[in-house]
Coordinates of C-alpha atoms in Angstrom, one line a residue:
Chain A
M97 CA 79.8 79.4 16.4
I98 CA 76.8 77.8 15.1
E99 CA 74.6 76.2 17.9
I100 CA 71.8 73.9 17.9
S101 CA 68.9 73.7 20.6
K102 CA 68.4 70.5 22.5
K103 CA 64.8 70.2 20.9
D104 CA 66.3 70.6 17.5
L105 CA 69.0 68.2 18.2
L106 CA 66.7 65.6 19.2
E107 CA 64.4 65.9 16.5
K108 CA 67.2 66.0 13.9
T109 CA 69.0 63.0 15.4
G110 CA 65.9 61.0 16.3
I111 CA 67.6 60.3 19.9
S112 CA 65.6 60.4 23.0
Y113 CA 66.2 62.7 26.2
G114 CA 67.3 59.3 27.9
Q115 CA 70.0 58.5 25.4
L116 CA 71.3 62.0 25.4
Y117 CA 71.6 62.0 29.3
R118 CA 72.9 58.5 29.4
W119 CA 75.8 59.5 27.1
K120 CA 76.4 62.7 29.1
R121 CA 76.6 60.5 32.3
E122 CA 78.8 58.0 30.5
R123 CA 81.2 60.9 29.4
L124 CA 80.6 60.2 25.7
I125 CA 79.6 63.6 25.4
P126 CA 81.5 66.4 27.3
E127 CA 79.6 68.5 29.9
E128 CA 81.1 71.7 28.3
W129 CA 79.0 71.2 25.2
F130 CA 75.8 71.5 27.2
V131 CA 75.5 75.4 27.2
K132 CA 72.5 76.7 29.3
R133 CA 71.2 80.2 28.3
S134 CA 68.3 82.2 29.2
A135 CA 65.5 82.4 26.7
V136 CA 62.1 83.6 26.3
T137 CA 60.6 80.4 27.2
G138 CA 62.8 80.0 30.0
Q139 CA 66.3 78.3 30.3
E140 CA 67.2 76.6 27.0
T141 CA 70.3 74.3 26.5
Y142 CA 72.4 74.7 23.2
F143 CA 75.3 72.8 21.9
P144 CA 77.9 73.4 19.3
R145 CA 76.2 72.2 16.2
E146 CA 78.9 70.4 14.0
Q147 CA 80.5 68.8 17.1
M148 CA 77.4 67.6 18.5
L149 CA 76.0 66.1 15.3
D150 CA 79.3 64.5 14.5
R151 CA 79.6 63.0 17.9
I152 CA 76.1 61.6 17.9
E153 CA 76.6 60.0 14.6
A154 CA 79.8 58.5 15.6
I155 CA 78.1 57.1 19.0
L156 CA 75.2 55.8 16.8
D157 CA 77.5 54.3 14.6
L158 CA 79.7 52.7 17.2
K159 CA 76.9 51.5 19.5
E160 CA 75.7 48.6 17.3
D161 CA 78.9 46.7 18.0
H162 CA 80.3 48.2 21.2
S163 CA 79.3 48.9 24.7
L164 CA 79.1 52.4 26.0
E165 CA 82.5 51.9 27.9
E166 CA 84.0 50.6 25.0
I167 CA 82.9 53.6 22.9
R168 CA 84.3 55.9 25.8
N169 CA 87.6 54.1 25.3
I170 CA 87.7 54.4 21.6
L171 CA 86.7 58.1 21.4
A172 CA 89.4 58.8 24.0
S173 CA 92.4 56.7 22.9
E174 CA 92.3 55.7 19.1
H175 CA 93.2 59.2 17.7
S176 CA 96.8 58.4 19.1
M177 CA 97.3 55.1 17.5
L178 CA 100.0 55.1 14.6
L179 CA 99.6 54.3 10.9
G180 CA 102.4 53.7 8.7
R181 CA 103.0 56.0 5.5
K182 CA 102.8 52.7 3.1
R183 CA 99.5 51.7 5.0
I184 CA 98.1 55.0 4.6
E185 CA 99.0 55.3 0.8
S186 CA 97.6 52.1 0.2
L187 CA 94.3 53.2 1.6
G188 CA 94.0 55.7 -1.2
I189 CA 92.4 58.2 0.9
L190 CA 94.8 61.1 0.3
P191 CA 95.6 62.5 -3.3
N192 CA 98.6 61.2 -4.9
G193 CA 102.0 63.0 -4.5
L194 CA 100.8 64.6 -1.4
F195 CA 103.7 63.4 0.9
D196 CA 106.2 64.6 -1.6
R197 CA 104.5 68.3 -1.8
V198 CA 104.4 69.2 1.7
A199 CA 107.7 69.4 3.2
Y200 CA 106.4 68.6 6.9
L201 CA 105.1 65.2 5.5
K202 CA 108.0 64.4 3.5
D203 CA 110.3 62.4 5.8
K204 CA 107.4 61.5 8.2
K205 CA 107.2 57.6 8.7
E206 CA 104.2 57.3 10.9
F207 CA 100.9 59.1 11.7
R208 CA 98.6 59.4 14.5
R209 CA 95.2 58.6 13.4
G210 CA 94.3 62.1 14.8
E211 CA 96.8 63.7 12.0
L212 CA 95.6 61.5 9.4
A213 CA 92.0 62.3 9.9
F214 CA 93.0 66.1 10.1
I215 CA 94.7 65.8 6.8
V216 CA 91.8 64.0 5.2
M217 CA 89.6 66.9 6.5
I218 CA 91.8 69.5 5.0
N219 CA 91.7 67.6 1.8
E220 CA 88.0 67.4 1.7
V221 CA 87.5 71.1 2.2
A222 CA 90.1 71.9 -0.1
A223 CA 88.4 70.0 -2.7
E224 CA 85.0 71.5 -1.8
K225 CA 86.5 75.1 -2.2
K226 CA 88.4 74.2 -5.1
L227 CA 91.6 75.2 -3.6
P228 CA 94.9 75.2 -5.7
D229 CA 97.3 72.6 -4.6
S230 CA 99.8 75.4 -3.6
E231 CA 97.2 76.7 -1.0
H232 CA 96.1 73.4 0.1
D233 CA 99.7 72.4 0.7
D234 CA 100.6 75.6 2.6
L235 CA 97.7 75.2 4.9
L236 CA 98.8 71.8 5.8
E237 CA 102.4 73.1 6.3
R238 CA 101.2 75.7 8.7
S239 CA 98.9 73.8 10.5
L240 CA 100.2 70.3 10.9
P241 CA 102.9 71.5 13.7
L242 CA 99.9 72.4 15.8
L243 CA 98.8 68.8 16.1
E244 CA 102.2 68.2 17.5
K245 CA 101.9 70.8 20.4
E246 CA 98.3 70.0 21.2
R247 CA 97.7 66.2 21.1
A248 CA 94.6 65.8 23.3
A249 CA 91.9 63.8 21.8
S250 CA 89.4 66.2 22.9
S251 CA 91.2 69.2 21.0
V252 CA 88.8 71.0 18.7
V253 CA 90.0 71.9 15.0
F254 CA 88.4 75.2 13.7
L255 CA 88.9 75.8 10.0
I256 CA 88.4 79.3 9.4
S257 CA 88.4 82.0 6.4
A258 CA 89.8 85.3 6.7
E259 CA 90.2 87.7 3.7
G260 CA 89.9 84.9 1.2
R261 CA 92.7 82.6 3.1
L262 CA 92.0 79.7 5.1
Y263 CA 93.6 79.1 8.5
V264 CA 93.4 76.5 11.2
V265 CA 92.7 77.1 15.0
L266 CA 93.2 74.4 17.3
A267 CA 91.7 74.6 20.9
S268 CA 91.6 72.7 24.0
E269 CA 88.0 71.3 24.6
G270 CA 85.9 73.3 26.9
K271 CA 86.0 77.0 26.7
Q272 CA 86.1 77.7 22.9
P273 CA 87.6 80.7 21.1
L274 CA 85.4 83.6 20.0
F275 CA 85.9 84.8 16.5
D276 CA 85.2 88.4 15.1
S277 CA 82.6 88.7 12.3
G278 CA 85.2 89.2 9.7
I279 CA 86.1 85.4 10.2
E280 CA 84.0 82.6 8.7
I281 CA 84.1 79.2 10.3
I282 CA 84.3 76.7 7.6
R283 CA 84.4 73.5 9.6
T284 CA 84.6 72.6 13.4
A285 CA 85.3 69.1 14.8
S286 CA 87.2 67.5 17.7
L287 CA 90.0 65.4 16.5
V288 CA 88.1 62.4 18.4
D289 CA 85.1 62.9 16.0
L290 CA 87.4 63.4 13.0
V291 CA 88.8 60.0 13.8
A292 CA 85.5 58.3 14.3
K293 CA 84.4 59.7 11.0
L294 CA 87.7 58.2 9.3
K295 CA 87.0 54.8 11.1
I296 CA 83.5 54.6 10.1
G297 CA 84.2 55.2 6.4
R298 CA 82.9 58.6 6.0
F299 CA 86.1 59.6 4.2
D300 CA 85.9 56.5 1.9
G301 CA 88.8 54.9 3.8
N302 CA 88.8 51.0 3.7
D303 CA 88.3 50.0 7.5
E304 CA 89.3 46.5 7.0
E305 CA 92.8 47.7 6.2
A306 CA 92.8 50.8 8.6
T307 CA 92.0 48.6 11.6
G308 CA 94.1 45.6 10.7
S309 CA 97.7 45.3 11.7
D310 CA 99.9 48.0 10.3
G311 CA 102.6 46.5 7.9
D312 CA 105.1 48.9 8.8
G313 CA 103.3 51.0 11.4
K314 CA 103.4 50.6 15.3
E315 CA 100.9 51.2 17.9
D316 CA 101.6 53.6 20.9
A317 CA 102.8 51.4 23.8
N318 CA 100.3 53.4 26.0
T319 CA 97.2 52.9 24.0
P320 CA 94.9 50.0 23.8
K321 CA 94.4 48.1 20.7
I322 CA 91.2 49.0 19.1
V323 CA 89.6 45.9 17.4
N324 CA 87.0 45.7 14.6
I325 CA 85.1 48.6 14.0
T326 CA 82.5 47.7 11.2
A327 CA 82.4 50.0 8.3
R328 CA 79.0 51.4 7.3
Chain B
M97 CA 84.1 41.6 50.6
Q98 CA 85.4 43.1 53.5
R99 CA 83.1 45.2 55.5
T100 CA 84.0 48.1 57.5
D101 CA 81.7 49.3 60.3
F102 CA 81.7 52.9 61.7
D103 CA 79.6 52.5 64.8
G104 CA 80.6 55.5 67.0
I105 CA 81.5 59.1 65.8
L106 CA 84.7 59.6 64.0
S107 CA 86.4 61.7 61.5
I108 CA 88.2 60.1 58.1
A109 CA 90.1 61.7 55.5
G110 CA 88.4 59.7 52.7
G111 CA 89.6 56.4 51.3
T112 CA 88.4 53.5 49.4
Y113 CA 86.5 50.7 51.0
E114 CA 84.7 47.4 49.8
H115 CA 81.6 47.5 52.0
L116 CA 81.3 50.5 54.4
S117 CA 78.7 50.4 56.8
I118 CA 77.8 53.6 59.1
S119 CA 75.8 53.3 62.0
G120 CA 77.3 56.2 64.1
V121 CA 78.4 59.4 62.7
C122 CA 80.9 59.7 60.3
N123 CA 82.7 62.9 59.0
C124 CA 84.6 62.6 55.9
S125 CA 86.8 65.4 54.6
G126 CA 87.9 63.8 51.2
N127 CA 86.7 61.6 48.4
L128 CA 85.0 58.3 49.3
A129 CA 85.0 55.4 47.2
A130 CA 83.2 52.0 48.0
Q131 CA 81.5 49.0 46.3
I132 CA 78.7 49.4 48.8
V133 CA 77.8 52.0 51.2
D134 CA 75.2 51.2 54.0
I135 CA 74.1 54.2 56.0
D136 CA 71.7 53.8 59.2
G137 CA 73.5 56.8 60.9
I138 CA 75.0 59.9 59.5
L139 CA 77.5 60.6 56.8
N140 CA 78.8 63.9 56.2
C141 CA 81.2 64.1 53.2
D142 CA 83.0 67.1 52.1
K143 CA 84.1 65.8 48.7
N144 CA 83.1 63.1 46.0
L145 CA 81.5 59.8 46.4
E146 CA 81.7 56.9 44.1
T147 CA 79.9 53.7 44.8
G148 CA 78.3 50.6 43.3
K149 CA 75.3 50.5 45.5
F150 CA 74.4 53.2 48.0
D151 CA 71.7 52.4 50.6
C152 CA 70.7 55.2 52.8
D153 CA 68.4 54.5 55.6
G154 CA 69.8 57.4 57.6
I155 CA 71.3 60.7 56.7
A156 CA 73.8 61.5 54.0
N157 CA 75.0 65.0 53.3
I158 CA 77.6 65.0 50.4
K159 CA 78.9 68.2 49.3
G160 CA 80.6 66.9 46.1
N161 CA 79.5 64.7 43.2
V162 CA 77.8 61.4 43.7
R163 CA 78.3 58.6 41.1
A164 CA 76.8 55.1 41.7
D165 CA 75.0 52.1 40.1
L166 CA 72.1 52.0 42.3
I167 CA 71.0 54.7 44.9
D168 CA 68.2 53.7 47.5
V169 CA 67.1 56.2 49.9
D170 CA 64.7 55.5 52.6
G171 CA 66.2 58.2 54.9
Y172 CA 67.6 61.6 53.6
M173 CA 70.1 62.4 51.3
N174 CA 71.5 66.0 50.6
I175 CA 74.0 66.6 47.7
G176 CA 75.8 69.6 47.1
R177 CA 75.4 73.2 48.4
K178 CA 73.2 76.2 47.3
S179 CA 76.3 77.9 46.1
R180 CA 78.0 75.0 44.6
S181 CA 77.3 72.6 41.6
A182 CA 77.1 69.0 42.6
K183 CA 75.8 66.2 40.5
L184 CA 74.1 62.9 41.4
E185 CA 74.7 60.2 38.7
A186 CA 73.4 56.6 38.9
S187 CA 71.9 53.9 36.7
E188 CA 69.0 53.7 39.0
I189 CA 67.7 55.9 41.9
R190 CA 64.9 54.7 44.3
C191 CA 63.8 57.2 46.9
R192 CA 61.0 56.5 49.5
G193 CA 62.8 59.1 51.7
I194 CA 64.0 62.5 50.8
I195 CA 66.6 63.7 48.2
T196 CA 67.7 67.2 47.9
C197 CA 70.0 68.5 45.3
L198 CA 69.9 72.2 44.9
G199 CA 72.4 74.8 43.7
T200 CA 73.1 74.3 39.9
G201 CA 73.6 70.5 40.0
E202 CA 71.6 67.9 38.4
I203 CA 70.3 64.3 39.0
N204 CA 70.9 62.3 36.2
A205 CA 69.8 58.5 36.1
D206 CA 68.2 55.9 33.6
L207 CA 65.4 55.3 36.3
I208 CA 64.3 57.5 38.8
D209 CA 61.7 56.0 40.8
A210 CA 60.5 58.2 43.7
E211 CA 57.7 57.6 46.1
G212 CA 59.2 59.8 48.7
Y213 CA 60.1 63.6 48.0
I214 CA 62.8 65.0 45.8
N215 CA 63.8 68.8 45.9
A216 CA 66.2 69.3 43.0
T217 CA 67.2 72.0 40.5
E218 CA 67.4 69.5 37.5
I219 CA 66.2 65.9 37.0
V220 CA 67.1 64.2 33.7
G221 CA 67.1 60.6 32.4
E222 CA 65.4 57.9 30.6
K223 CA 62.3 57.4 33.2
V224 CA 61.3 59.6 35.9
I225 CA 58.7 58.7 38.1
I226 CA 58.0 60.9 41.1
K227 CA 54.8 59.9 43.0
S228 CA 55.3 61.6 46.2
Q229 CA 53.1 60.0 49.1
T230 CA 50.9 62.1 51.2
S231 CA 52.1 61.4 54.8
I232 CA 51.9 64.5 56.6
L233 CA 55.3 64.0 58.6
M234 CA 56.9 63.5 55.2
K235 CA 55.3 66.4 53.7
W236 CA 56.5 68.6 56.8
L237 CA 60.0 67.2 56.4
A238 CA 60.3 67.7 52.6
N239 CA 58.8 71.3 52.6
K240 CA 55.4 70.0 51.5
W241 CA 56.0 68.4 48.2
S242 CA 58.6 67.5 45.8
K243 CA 59.9 70.5 43.9
V244 CA 61.9 70.5 40.8
D245 CA 62.8 73.3 38.4
T246 CA 63.4 71.3 35.5
I247 CA 62.5 67.5 34.7
E248 CA 63.5 66.1 31.1
A249 CA 63.3 62.5 30.4
T250 CA 61.9 60.1 27.6
T251 CA 59.0 58.9 30.0
I252 CA 57.9 61.0 32.9
E253 CA 55.1 60.3 35.5
L254 CA 54.4 62.7 38.2
S255 CA 52.1 63.3 41.2
E256 CA 52.3 65.8 43.9
V257 CA 55.1 67.5 42.2
T258 CA 55.8 71.2 41.6
A259 CA 58.0 72.1 38.6
K260 CA 58.7 75.0 36.4
V261 CA 59.7 73.1 33.3
V262 CA 58.7 69.5 32.2
N263 CA 60.0 68.2 28.8
G264 CA 59.6 64.7 27.8
H265 CA 58.2 62.2 25.0
D266 CA 55.4 60.3 27.0
I267 CA 54.3 62.5 30.1
T268 CA 51.7 61.6 32.7
V269 CA 50.7 64.3 35.0
G270 CA 49.0 63.1 37.9
E271 CA 47.1 64.6 41.1
N272 CA 48.0 67.9 42.5
C273 CA 50.9 68.6 40.2
V274 CA 51.7 72.3 39.5
I275 CA 53.8 72.9 36.3
D276 CA 54.6 76.3 34.6
K277 CA 55.8 74.8 31.3
L278 CA 55.3 71.4 29.8
D279 CA 56.6 70.3 26.4
C280 CA 55.5 66.8 25.3
S281 CA 56.5 65.2 22.0
G282 CA 54.4 61.8 22.6
R283 CA 51.5 61.0 24.8
L284 CA 50.3 63.2 27.5
I285 CA 47.9 62.5 30.2
I286 CA 46.9 65.1 32.7
H287 CA 44.8 64.6 35.8
P288 CA 42.0 66.9 36.4
T289 CA 43.6 68.2 39.7
A290 CA 47.0 69.1 38.0
T291 CA 47.7 72.7 37.0
I292 CA 49.7 73.4 34.0
K293 CA 50.2 77.0 32.9
E294 CA 51.7 76.3 29.3
I295 CA 51.7 73.2 27.3
T296 CA 53.9 73.1 24.0
G297 CA 55.1 70.3 21.6
D298 CA 53.6 68.1 19.1
H299 CA 51.7 65.4 21.0
I300 CA 48.5 63.1 21.7
R301 CA 46.5 64.0 24.3
I302 CA 44.9 61.0 26.4
T303 CA 41.9 61.5 28.4
T304 CA 41.4 59.4 31.3

């Protein structure tokens, strides 16, 4: 896993020590992401690079309109909110015909935002890698059932490449899996950060529609209704 | 708000209170939660403490984590044990007494303003001010001066502090500080009586 030192993180994101530690204290950044290691200069703190940068970007975007407590609730709960299939199709964030091509999606009427954000990420990587439809669909077919088994918002998705083929590893937050040198990590993100990106328009979704009431979708009874997140 | 007074010597299993006032000796074996905790006597808590305002004029020994809005210590507060990680988290910490937080724990607050003594492994936050006063009794009680392994904050002001690592944006190193390594990315002021072994970072040095 690629890491970033605390000093580099602060320089790159422009946040202060105070912000970093306030967000840690408010549980916006998991404590497990602060990895202390001995270094020549003494003890240094490192973070999982992509996850940390994604999380900070999400917090910076959300903090303009939300309190830290609201952000914590948003990050913790919104991945499980449901969107109807028609609504997703109307957003135009997935390729035409995808629902019909992938058997797992064919009869599915509702999607958690975490699932949708995951599919969008796979789609984005497939486009980057110029993956043929057959491999893209096969990857979704194999990986989507994992999201049924591990639903925690803090779950971390690893998109890896081995012997020219893409695979998905889904891990619980905290102790992260180690990969041997033959495996290339293509993308790493927690479900919560994928959803935050989706909500703030990083995947060209239409936030107005995405956050409005779902025509044919429902919301989990146990999750709070998320209001207005302004698109960038 | 209902006030609960503990005047004698007693043991409790923990619990939730509105206003907890301890004038005697209270031994608590479980988690403790209260909107306000006033300590003029002694509190020994084996687990975690969560509170709005924590006012300690007596002695508080808390082996678990402490989470509060405001912590005001004029007496003595000890968090964690050497062998166990424990955190002290608050929006604001004011200390005119002594705070110790050793082991692998950390003190994390937006504002830490200490005229007393702090012995801790790590202090982090937005603004950290430790200007330990030079009372002979306090110096003796607090093992001579404030000692911290690592201090990291946006703004740091220190005097009479010994630290291994100090990282911040704007740093003022006052009288008699002894620091092994300092990294500053903004303005740096150093008192002539301070000793710093190594200074790094892209900063502006201001001479007083």
